[in-house]
Short mmCIF file of N, CA and C in Angstrom, two decimals:
data_model
loop_
_atom_site.label_atom_id
_atom_site.label_comp_id
_atom_site.label_asym_id
_atom_site.label_seq_id
_atom_site.Cartn_x
_atom_site.Cartn_y
_atom_site.Cartn_z
N LEU B 567 20.48 19.70 45.94
CA LEU B 567 21.23 20.81 46.54
C LEU B 567 22.04 21.41 45.52
N ALA B 568 22.64 20.71 44.43
CA ALA B 568 23.30 21.26 43.35
C ALA B 568 22.56 22.23 42.60
N LYS B 569 21.16 22.07 42.34
CA LYS B 569 20.49 23.18 41.62
C LYS B 569 20.22 24.27 42.45
N GLU B 570 20.20 24.13 43.71
CA GLU B 570 19.90 25.16 44.70
C GLU B 570 21.22 26.06 44.75
N LEU B 571 22.26 25.39 44.79
CA LEU B 571 23.75 26.02 44.83
C LEU B 571 23.95 26.97 43.53
N GLN B 572 23.56 26.14 42.50
CA GLN B 572 23.69 26.98 41.17
C GLN B 572 22.84 28.11 40.99
N SER B 573 21.58 28.04 41.54
CA SER B 573 20.65 29.00 41.40
C SER B 573 20.80 30.19 42.45
N SER B 574 20.96 29.89 43.67
CA SER B 574 21.15 30.89 44.70
C SER B 574 22.64 31.15 45.06
N GLY B 575 23.55 30.38 44.72
CA GLY B 575 24.93 30.58 45.01
C GLY B 575 25.21 30.27 46.34
N VAL B 576 24.43 29.68 47.24
CA VAL B 576 24.72 29.22 48.62
C VAL B 576 23.75 28.19 49.07
N VAL B 577 24.24 27.07 49.79
CA VAL B 577 23.20 26.25 50.38
C VAL B 577 23.68 26.13 51.90
N ARG B 578 22.86 25.60 52.73
CA ARG B 578 23.12 25.18 54.02
C ARG B 578 22.85 23.74 54.32
N ILE B 579 24.02 23.11 54.87
CA ILE B 579 23.89 21.83 55.19
C ILE B 579 24.20 21.63 56.53
N ASP B 580 22.86 21.31 57.47
CA ASP B 580 23.11 21.10 58.73
C ASP B 580 23.62 19.86 59.27
N GLY B 581 24.39 19.93 60.23
CA GLY B 581 25.06 18.48 60.79
C GLY B 581 26.02 17.91 59.79
N ALA B 582 26.69 18.67 58.97
CA ALA B 582 27.60 18.21 57.97
C ALA B 582 28.87 17.58 58.85
N LEU B 583 29.22 17.93 60.01
CA LEU B 583 30.13 17.47 60.87
C LEU B 583 29.72 17.01 62.22
N SER B 584 30.01 15.98 62.64
CA SER B 584 29.68 15.59 64.04
C SER B 584 30.15 16.37 65.16
N ALA B 585 29.33 16.39 66.15
CA ALA B 585 29.78 17.09 67.39
C ALA B 585 31.11 16.75 67.91
N ALA B 586 31.44 15.49 67.99
CA ALA B 586 32.68 14.91 68.46
C ALA B 586 33.81 15.50 67.58
N THR B 587 33.68 15.42 66.30
CA THR B 587 34.67 15.83 65.38
C THR B 587 34.85 17.32 65.42
N ALA B 588 33.78 18.13 65.46
CA ALA B 588 33.86 19.52 65.67
C ALA B 588 34.46 19.93 67.08
N ASP B 589 34.30 19.40 67.99
CA ASP B 589 35.06 19.56 69.24
C ASP B 589 36.38 19.38 69.10
N ALA B 590 36.73 18.08 68.65
CA ALA B 590 38.24 17.79 68.40
C ALA B 590 38.90 18.80 67.51
N LEU B 591 38.32 19.34 66.52
CA LEU B 591 38.85 20.30 65.71
C LEU B 591 39.01 21.77 66.39
N ARG B 592 37.85 22.03 67.12
CA ARG B 592 37.99 23.32 67.92
C ARG B 592 39.25 23.37 68.99
N ASP B 593 39.38 22.29 69.50
CA ASP B 593 40.42 22.20 70.56
C ASP B 593 41.91 22.21 69.79
N PHE B 594 41.74 21.63 68.61
CA PHE B 594 43.14 21.73 67.72
C PHE B 594 43.50 23.20 67.24
N VAL B 595 42.30 23.81 66.82
CA VAL B 595 42.39 25.35 66.30
C VAL B 595 42.95 26.11 67.38
N ASP B 596 42.25 25.88 68.67
CA ASP B 596 42.67 26.84 69.83
C ASP B 596 44.21 26.63 70.13
N ALA B 597 44.76 25.43 70.07
CA ALA B 597 46.04 25.16 70.42
C ALA B 597 47.03 25.62 69.25
N GLU B 598 46.47 25.33 68.05
CA GLU B 598 47.39 25.68 66.78
C GLU B 598 47.38 27.30 66.60
N ARG B 599 46.49 27.93 67.02
CA ARG B 599 46.54 29.41 66.89
C ARG B 599 47.48 30.12 67.89
N LEU B 600 47.48 29.46 69.16
CA LEU B 600 48.44 29.86 70.08
C LEU B 600 49.93 29.67 69.60
N ARG B 601 50.09 28.45 69.21
CA ARG B 601 51.40 28.07 68.55
C ARG B 601 51.80 28.75 67.53
N CYS B 602 50.92 29.04 66.51
CA CYS B 602 51.21 29.91 65.33
C CYS B 602 51.65 31.38 65.72
N GLU B 603 50.84 31.88 66.74
CA GLU B 603 51.10 33.29 67.02
C GLU B 603 52.48 33.24 67.75
N GLU B 604 52.73 32.40 68.57
CA GLU B 604 54.13 32.27 69.27
C GLU B 604 55.22 32.28 68.27
N GLU B 605 55.10 31.53 67.25
CA GLU B 605 55.90 31.24 66.22
C GLU B 605 56.10 32.45 65.39
N VAL B 606 55.11 33.23 64.96
CA VAL B 606 55.24 34.36 64.20
C VAL B 606 55.93 35.44 65.12
N GLU B 607 55.48 35.66 66.50
CA GLU B 607 56.14 36.77 67.27
C GLU B 607 57.66 36.46 67.68
N ALA B 608 58.07 35.11 67.65
CA ALA B 608 59.32 34.89 67.76
C ALA B 608 60.28 34.99 66.54
N GLY B 609 59.66 35.25 65.46
CA GLY B 609 60.28 35.55 64.10
C GLY B 609 60.62 34.13 63.43
N GLY B 610 59.89 33.25 63.89
CA GLY B 610 60.19 31.79 63.21
C GLY B 610 59.46 31.71 61.88
N ARG B 611 58.56 32.50 61.59
CA ARG B 611 57.74 32.37 60.22
C ARG B 611 57.04 33.86 60.04
N PRO B 612 56.85 34.20 58.71
CA PRO B 612 56.19 35.41 58.62
C PRO B 612 54.85 35.10 58.97
N SER B 613 53.96 36.13 59.17
CA SER B 613 52.52 36.00 59.71
C SER B 613 51.95 35.44 58.40
N THR B 614 51.98 35.67 57.16
CA THR B 614 51.54 35.12 55.88
C THR B 614 51.64 33.79 55.80
N ASP B 615 52.33 33.02 56.45
CA ASP B 615 52.65 31.68 56.50
C ASP B 615 51.55 30.93 57.37
N ARG B 616 51.10 31.72 58.35
CA ARG B 616 50.12 31.19 59.28
C ARG B 616 48.78 31.71 59.31
N PHE B 617 48.59 32.97 58.74
CA PHE B 617 47.32 33.63 58.89
C PHE B 617 47.00 34.33 57.50
N ALA B 618 45.88 34.03 57.00
CA ALA B 618 45.43 34.79 55.76
C ALA B 618 44.94 36.17 55.95
N ASN B 619 45.02 36.89 54.93
CA ASN B 619 44.44 38.38 54.97
C ASN B 619 43.06 38.31 55.15
N LEU B 620 42.59 39.21 56.05
CA LEU B 620 41.24 39.45 56.47
C LEU B 620 40.63 40.93 56.17
N VAL B 621 39.29 41.03 56.01
CA VAL B 621 38.70 42.22 55.70
C VAL B 621 38.68 43.06 57.07
N LEU B 622 38.56 42.58 58.19
CA LEU B 622 38.63 43.31 59.46
C LEU B 622 39.55 42.37 60.34
N LEU B 623 40.40 43.07 60.86
CA LEU B 623 41.43 42.31 61.75
C LEU B 623 41.23 42.35 63.17
N SER B 624 40.36 43.31 63.70
CA SER B 624 40.12 43.46 65.27
C SER B 624 39.23 42.29 65.71
N ASN B 625 39.73 41.43 66.70
CA ASN B 625 39.18 40.45 67.39
C ASN B 625 38.83 39.24 66.37
N ARG B 626 39.60 39.13 65.40
CA ARG B 626 39.34 38.19 64.40
C ARG B 626 40.76 37.75 63.75
N CYS B 627 40.92 36.35 63.40
CA CYS B 627 41.96 35.93 62.46
C CYS B 627 41.46 34.87 61.80
N ASP B 628 42.34 34.62 60.64
CA ASP B 628 42.06 33.59 59.81
C ASP B 628 43.20 32.71 59.53
N LEU B 629 43.10 31.62 60.43
CA LEU B 629 44.14 30.66 60.72
C LEU B 629 44.20 29.58 59.64
N LEU B 630 45.58 29.62 59.08
CA LEU B 630 45.65 28.56 57.94
C LEU B 630 45.92 27.23 58.63
N LEU B 631 45.28 26.14 58.35
CA LEU B 631 45.34 24.89 59.01
C LEU B 631 46.22 23.74 58.16
N PRO B 632 46.88 22.89 58.91
CA PRO B 632 47.68 21.89 58.15
C PRO B 632 46.71 20.79 57.75
N LEU B 633 46.94 20.07 56.76
CA LEU B 633 45.91 18.91 56.37
C LEU B 633 46.50 17.62 56.89
N GLN B 634 46.49 17.67 58.30
CA GLN B 634 46.85 16.44 58.88
C GLN B 634 46.25 16.46 60.46
N GLY B 635 46.13 15.46 61.22
CA GLY B 635 45.48 15.52 62.43
C GLY B 635 44.00 15.73 62.39
N PRO B 636 43.43 16.50 63.35
CA PRO B 636 41.96 16.73 63.32
C PRO B 636 41.60 17.40 62.25
N PRO B 637 42.31 18.49 61.52
CA PRO B 637 41.74 19.00 60.23
C PRO B 637 41.58 18.12 59.19
N LEU B 638 42.47 16.90 58.99
CA LEU B 638 42.30 15.97 58.11
C LEU B 638 40.94 15.08 58.50
N ASP B 639 41.01 14.65 59.69
CA ASP B 639 39.78 13.81 60.17
C ASP B 639 38.42 14.65 59.84
N ALA B 640 38.30 15.87 59.99
CA ALA B 640 37.29 16.76 59.67
C ALA B 640 37.02 16.66 58.10
N MET B 641 38.07 16.91 57.46
CA MET B 641 37.80 16.83 55.91
C MET B 641 37.32 15.66 55.49
N GLN B 642 37.83 14.47 56.04
CA GLN B 642 37.47 13.12 55.56
C GLN B 642 35.89 12.89 55.89
N GLU B 643 35.46 13.32 57.09
CA GLU B 643 34.03 13.34 57.60
C GLU B 643 33.21 14.24 56.43
N LEU B 644 33.69 15.40 56.40
CA LEU B 644 32.97 16.31 55.58
C LEU B 644 32.67 16.00 54.13
N LEU B 645 33.85 15.30 53.38
CA LEU B 645 33.96 15.11 52.14
C LEU B 645 33.90 13.66 51.66
N GLY B 646 33.80 12.65 52.74
CA GLY B 646 33.83 11.34 52.61
C GLY B 646 32.66 10.83 51.84
N GLU B 647 32.72 9.39 51.65
CA GLU B 647 31.60 8.67 50.97
C GLU B 647 30.28 8.96 51.86
N ALA B 648 29.20 9.21 51.16
CA ALA B 648 27.91 9.36 51.62
C ALA B 648 27.72 10.70 52.55
N SER B 649 28.66 11.61 52.34
CA SER B 649 28.56 12.89 53.02
C SER B 649 27.80 13.83 52.18
N ALA B 650 26.95 14.59 52.63
CA ALA B 650 26.04 15.63 51.77
C ALA B 650 27.04 16.62 51.13
N LEU B 651 27.98 17.23 51.76
CA LEU B 651 29.04 18.27 51.11
C LEU B 651 29.70 17.55 50.23
N GLY B 652 30.37 16.30 50.38
CA GLY B 652 31.22 15.58 49.28
C GLY B 652 30.35 15.28 48.09
N SER B 653 29.34 14.88 48.37
CA SER B 653 28.37 14.42 47.32
C SER B 653 28.04 15.73 46.34
N LEU B 654 27.80 16.81 47.09
CA LEU B 654 27.39 18.02 46.32
C LEU B 654 28.62 18.63 45.56
N LEU B 655 29.74 18.65 46.19
CA LEU B 655 30.95 19.10 45.39
C LEU B 655 31.25 18.15 44.21
N GLU B 656 31.08 16.79 44.55
CA GLU B 656 31.39 15.95 43.52
C GLU B 656 30.39 16.26 42.25
N GLU B 657 29.10 16.40 42.42
CA GLU B 657 28.29 16.72 41.49
C GLU B 657 28.52 17.98 40.72
N VAL B 658 29.04 19.07 41.54
CA VAL B 658 29.22 20.41 40.87
C VAL B 658 30.48 20.58 40.29
N VAL B 659 31.50 20.00 40.77
CA VAL B 659 32.93 20.20 40.29
C VAL B 659 33.67 18.95 39.75
N GLY B 660 33.14 17.87 40.19
CA GLY B 660 33.86 16.61 39.77
C GLY B 660 34.81 16.18 40.79
N ARG B 661 35.42 15.07 40.57
CA ARG B 661 36.41 14.37 41.42
C ARG B 661 37.73 15.06 41.16
N GLU B 662 38.03 15.79 40.14
CA GLU B 662 39.14 16.31 39.60
C GLU B 662 39.49 17.75 40.01
N ALA B 663 38.58 18.27 40.81
CA ALA B 663 38.81 19.55 41.31
C ALA B 663 39.89 19.75 42.28
N SER B 664 40.57 20.98 42.39
CA SER B 664 41.72 21.14 43.24
C SER B 664 41.30 21.82 44.51
N PHE B 665 41.93 21.30 45.63
CA PHE B 665 41.54 21.87 46.71
C PHE B 665 42.50 23.10 46.92
N ASN B 666 42.00 24.35 47.54
CA ASN B 666 42.70 25.53 47.66
C ASN B 666 43.34 25.78 48.94
N GLU B 667 42.54 25.69 49.92
CA GLU B 667 42.89 26.19 51.29
C GLU B 667 42.11 25.70 52.48
N LEU B 668 42.69 25.38 53.50
CA LEU B 668 41.93 25.03 54.66
C LEU B 668 42.32 26.01 55.91
N ALA B 669 41.36 26.78 56.20
CA ALA B 669 41.50 27.77 57.36
C ALA B 669 40.47 27.70 58.14
N CYS B 670 40.57 28.47 59.29
CA CYS B 670 39.57 28.63 60.36
C CYS B 670 39.54 30.11 60.68
N LEU B 671 38.49 30.65 60.29
CA LEU B 671 38.07 32.14 60.70
C LEU B 671 37.67 32.16 62.13
N ILE B 672 38.41 32.80 62.89
CA ILE B 672 38.16 32.88 64.35
C ILE B 672 37.62 34.36 64.71
N SER B 673 36.40 34.20 65.28
CA SER B 673 35.93 35.56 65.65
C SER B 673 35.77 35.51 67.03
N GLU B 674 36.34 36.60 67.88
CA GLU B 674 36.22 36.66 69.24
C GLU B 674 35.00 37.48 69.59
N PRO B 675 34.41 37.31 70.95
CA PRO B 675 33.40 38.26 71.24
C PRO B 675 33.74 39.78 70.96
N GLY B 676 33.09 40.56 70.63
CA GLY B 676 33.33 41.95 70.28
C GLY B 676 33.78 42.23 68.89
N SER B 677 33.98 41.11 68.03
CA SER B 677 34.16 41.38 66.55
C SER B 677 33.22 42.02 65.97
N LYS B 678 33.48 42.92 65.05
CA LYS B 678 32.58 43.65 64.18
C LYS B 678 32.24 42.68 63.11
N GLN B 679 31.20 42.80 62.54
CA GLN B 679 30.82 42.03 61.38
C GLN B 679 31.64 42.44 60.15
N GLN B 680 32.08 41.69 59.30
CA GLN B 680 32.73 41.98 58.25
C GLN B 680 31.83 42.78 57.33
N PRO B 681 32.40 43.79 56.71
CA PRO B 681 31.58 44.49 55.69
C PRO B 681 31.05 43.59 54.74
N LEU B 682 30.03 43.66 54.07
CA LEU B 682 29.42 42.81 52.92
C LEU B 682 30.43 42.96 51.78
N HIS B 683 30.93 41.78 51.36
CA HIS B 683 31.82 41.74 50.13
C HIS B 683 31.78 40.49 49.42
N PRO B 684 32.00 40.59 48.13
CA PRO B 684 32.01 39.12 47.39
C PRO B 684 33.53 38.76 47.65
N ASP B 685 33.65 37.22 47.61
CA ASP B 685 35.00 36.78 47.88
C ASP B 685 35.90 36.77 46.50
N THR B 686 35.23 36.83 45.46
CA THR B 686 35.82 36.70 44.31
C THR B 686 35.13 37.67 43.02
N PRO B 687 35.91 38.05 42.14
CA PRO B 687 35.24 38.66 40.96
C PRO B 687 34.16 37.75 40.30
N TYR B 688 33.37 38.36 39.53
CA TYR B 688 32.26 37.46 39.00
C TYR B 688 32.97 36.67 37.77
N SER B 689 32.52 35.60 37.60
CA SER B 689 32.85 34.76 36.42
C SER B 689 31.71 33.82 36.12
N PRO B 690 31.38 33.55 34.98
CA PRO B 690 30.23 32.67 34.66
C PRO B 690 30.36 31.20 35.12
N THR B 691 31.65 30.90 35.18
CA THR B 691 31.96 29.52 36.00
C THR B 691 32.58 29.92 37.22
N PRO B 692 31.84 29.45 38.35
CA PRO B 692 32.49 29.93 39.69
C PRO B 692 33.94 29.52 39.85
N PRO B 693 34.95 30.45 40.25
CA PRO B 693 36.26 30.10 40.34
C PRO B 693 36.60 29.37 41.68
N LEU B 694 35.66 29.23 42.59
CA LEU B 694 35.89 28.44 43.73
C LEU B 694 34.45 28.28 44.56
N TYR B 695 34.67 27.17 45.28
CA TYR B 695 33.42 26.96 46.13
C TYR B 695 34.01 27.03 47.67
N ALA B 696 33.29 27.73 48.46
CA ALA B 696 33.91 27.83 50.00
C ALA B 696 32.80 27.04 50.78
N ALA B 697 33.14 26.36 51.66
CA ALA B 697 32.44 25.82 52.81
C ALA B 697 32.78 26.36 54.17
N PHE B 698 31.65 26.76 54.68
CA PHE B 698 31.84 27.49 56.09
C PHE B 698 31.29 26.32 57.00
N VAL B 699 32.13 25.97 58.03
CA VAL B 699 31.71 24.93 59.00
C VAL B 699 31.94 25.54 60.37
N ALA B 700 30.73 25.87 61.06
CA ALA B 700 30.83 26.51 62.50
C ALA B 700 31.18 25.51 63.43
N LEU B 701 32.17 25.80 64.23
CA LEU B 701 32.59 24.59 65.35
C LEU B 701 32.07 24.90 66.54
N GLN B 702 31.07 25.86 66.61
CA GLN B 702 30.47 26.28 67.91
C GLN B 702 29.29 27.26 67.45
N ASP B 703 28.46 27.43 68.35
CA ASP B 703 27.35 28.25 68.07
C ASP B 703 27.88 29.69 67.94
N VAL B 704 27.42 30.50 66.95
CA VAL B 704 27.86 31.93 66.65
C VAL B 704 26.82 32.84 66.87
N ASP B 705 27.07 33.80 67.73
CA ASP B 705 26.01 34.85 68.04
C ASP B 705 26.43 36.14 67.52
N ALA B 706 25.55 37.13 67.56
CA ALA B 706 25.87 38.55 67.11
C ALA B 706 27.07 39.23 67.79
N GLU B 707 27.42 38.86 68.96
CA GLU B 707 28.71 39.32 69.53
C GLU B 707 30.01 38.88 68.77
N MET B 708 29.97 37.90 68.02
CA MET B 708 31.04 37.52 67.34
C MET B 708 31.16 37.80 66.00
N GLY B 709 30.24 38.79 65.54
CA GLY B 709 30.33 39.33 64.04
C GLY B 709 30.22 38.13 63.14
N PRO B 710 29.07 37.68 63.09
CA PRO B 710 28.83 36.39 62.40
C PRO B 710 28.74 36.69 60.84
N THR B 711 29.14 35.77 60.01
CA THR B 711 29.15 35.67 58.70
C THR B 711 27.96 35.62 58.22
N ILE B 712 27.55 36.44 57.12
CA ILE B 712 26.22 36.50 56.45
C ILE B 712 26.40 36.13 55.04
N TYR B 713 25.44 35.42 54.55
CA TYR B 713 25.42 35.03 53.17
C TYR B 713 24.21 35.58 52.51
N LEU B 714 24.27 36.08 51.27
CA LEU B 714 23.26 36.63 50.59
C LEU B 714 22.96 35.84 49.35
N PRO B 715 21.92 34.86 49.46
CA PRO B 715 21.55 34.16 48.32
C PRO B 715 21.48 35.05 47.11
N GLY B 716 21.69 34.46 45.85
CA GLY B 716 21.40 35.25 44.65
C GLY B 716 22.34 36.43 44.29
N THR B 717 23.38 36.66 45.12
CA THR B 717 24.40 37.80 44.81
C THR B 717 25.50 37.16 44.08
N HIS B 718 25.59 36.11 43.48
CA HIS B 718 26.62 35.58 42.80
C HIS B 718 26.57 35.81 41.28
N THR B 719 25.42 36.52 40.79
CA THR B 719 25.22 36.77 39.46
C THR B 719 26.15 38.02 38.92
N GLU B 720 26.23 37.93 37.65
CA GLU B 720 26.81 39.14 37.03
C GLU B 720 26.25 40.57 37.29
N ALA B 721 25.16 40.64 37.28
CA ALA B 721 24.35 41.83 37.64
C ALA B 721 24.55 42.13 38.96
N GLU B 722 24.53 41.37 39.96
CA GLU B 722 24.65 41.54 41.44
C GLU B 722 26.27 42.06 41.63
N HIS B 723 27.17 41.42 40.99
CA HIS B 723 28.53 41.66 41.14
C HIS B 723 28.89 43.23 40.52
N THR B 724 28.27 43.34 39.41
CA THR B 724 28.44 44.86 38.75
C THR B 724 27.80 45.74 39.75
N ALA B 725 26.59 45.51 40.13
CA ALA B 725 26.10 46.58 41.11
C ALA B 725 26.87 46.68 42.40
N PHE B 726 27.69 45.64 42.94
CA PHE B 726 28.27 45.68 44.18
C PHE B 726 29.52 46.41 44.00
N TYR B 727 29.58 47.62 44.63
CA TYR B 727 31.00 48.35 44.53
C TYR B 727 31.50 48.48 43.06
N GLY B 728 30.50 48.39 42.10
CA GLY B 728 30.93 48.60 40.66
C GLY B 728 31.93 47.29 40.15
N GLY B 729 31.96 46.25 40.94
CA GLY B 729 32.65 45.24 40.49
C GLY B 729 34.10 45.23 41.21
N ASN B 730 34.38 46.26 41.93
CA ASN B 730 35.60 46.56 42.43
C ASN B 730 35.76 45.92 43.95
N LEU B 731 36.41 44.70 43.96
CA LEU B 731 36.60 44.15 45.38
C LEU B 731 37.39 44.80 46.43
N GLU B 732 38.14 45.62 46.04
CA GLU B 732 39.00 46.56 47.12
C GLU B 732 38.17 47.57 47.64
N VAL B 733 37.17 48.16 46.94
CA VAL B 733 36.22 49.15 47.73
C VAL B 733 35.57 48.51 48.77
N GLY B 734 35.72 49.29 49.91
CA GLY B 734 34.87 48.85 51.05
C GLY B 734 35.83 47.90 51.93
N ARG B 735 36.89 47.47 51.61
CA ARG B 735 37.88 46.56 52.37
C ARG B 735 38.53 47.28 53.63
N ASP B 736 38.67 46.85 54.64
CA ASP B 736 39.45 47.50 55.79
C ASP B 736 40.88 47.07 55.63
N THR B 737 41.70 48.16 55.36
CA THR B 737 43.06 47.90 55.15
C THR B 737 43.88 48.28 56.35
N VAL B 738 43.20 47.92 57.59
CA VAL B 738 43.98 48.24 58.93
C VAL B 738 45.39 47.19 58.83
#
């Protein structure tokens, strides 16, 4: 898997999270989203404390998750001993890599697909690795995420919007 990740920039690992853990995490995410929306609306916290910036905002949110409870259980399953994702990341970045963010991209039916975009500027050494874990079946009505193998290269980043990540972003 490490060779595939390095050559294509993306790999798919089916069954990385058990159905029971995915269900528990989805229930947590649904409740946490409501709690965070209420907290932000009541003025208890700024939106940026609970929700990350998104390319498209309509029918979609990027909920920042705490590293406790069901999210921690899921992380332990995804990255623990004998897990495919944990083994892959250990091989690619080692045990000393830093963990940056735990979030849940929530797309409601009717969401537009995000415009194609790179998540980071080009770097000969990848600045980050992202893991996308679907907690439910995702169909075209939900604006699914699309990955384009091979687009992590310098040539592809230069060709894509001239390397400018802000071009093409929805600033609604």
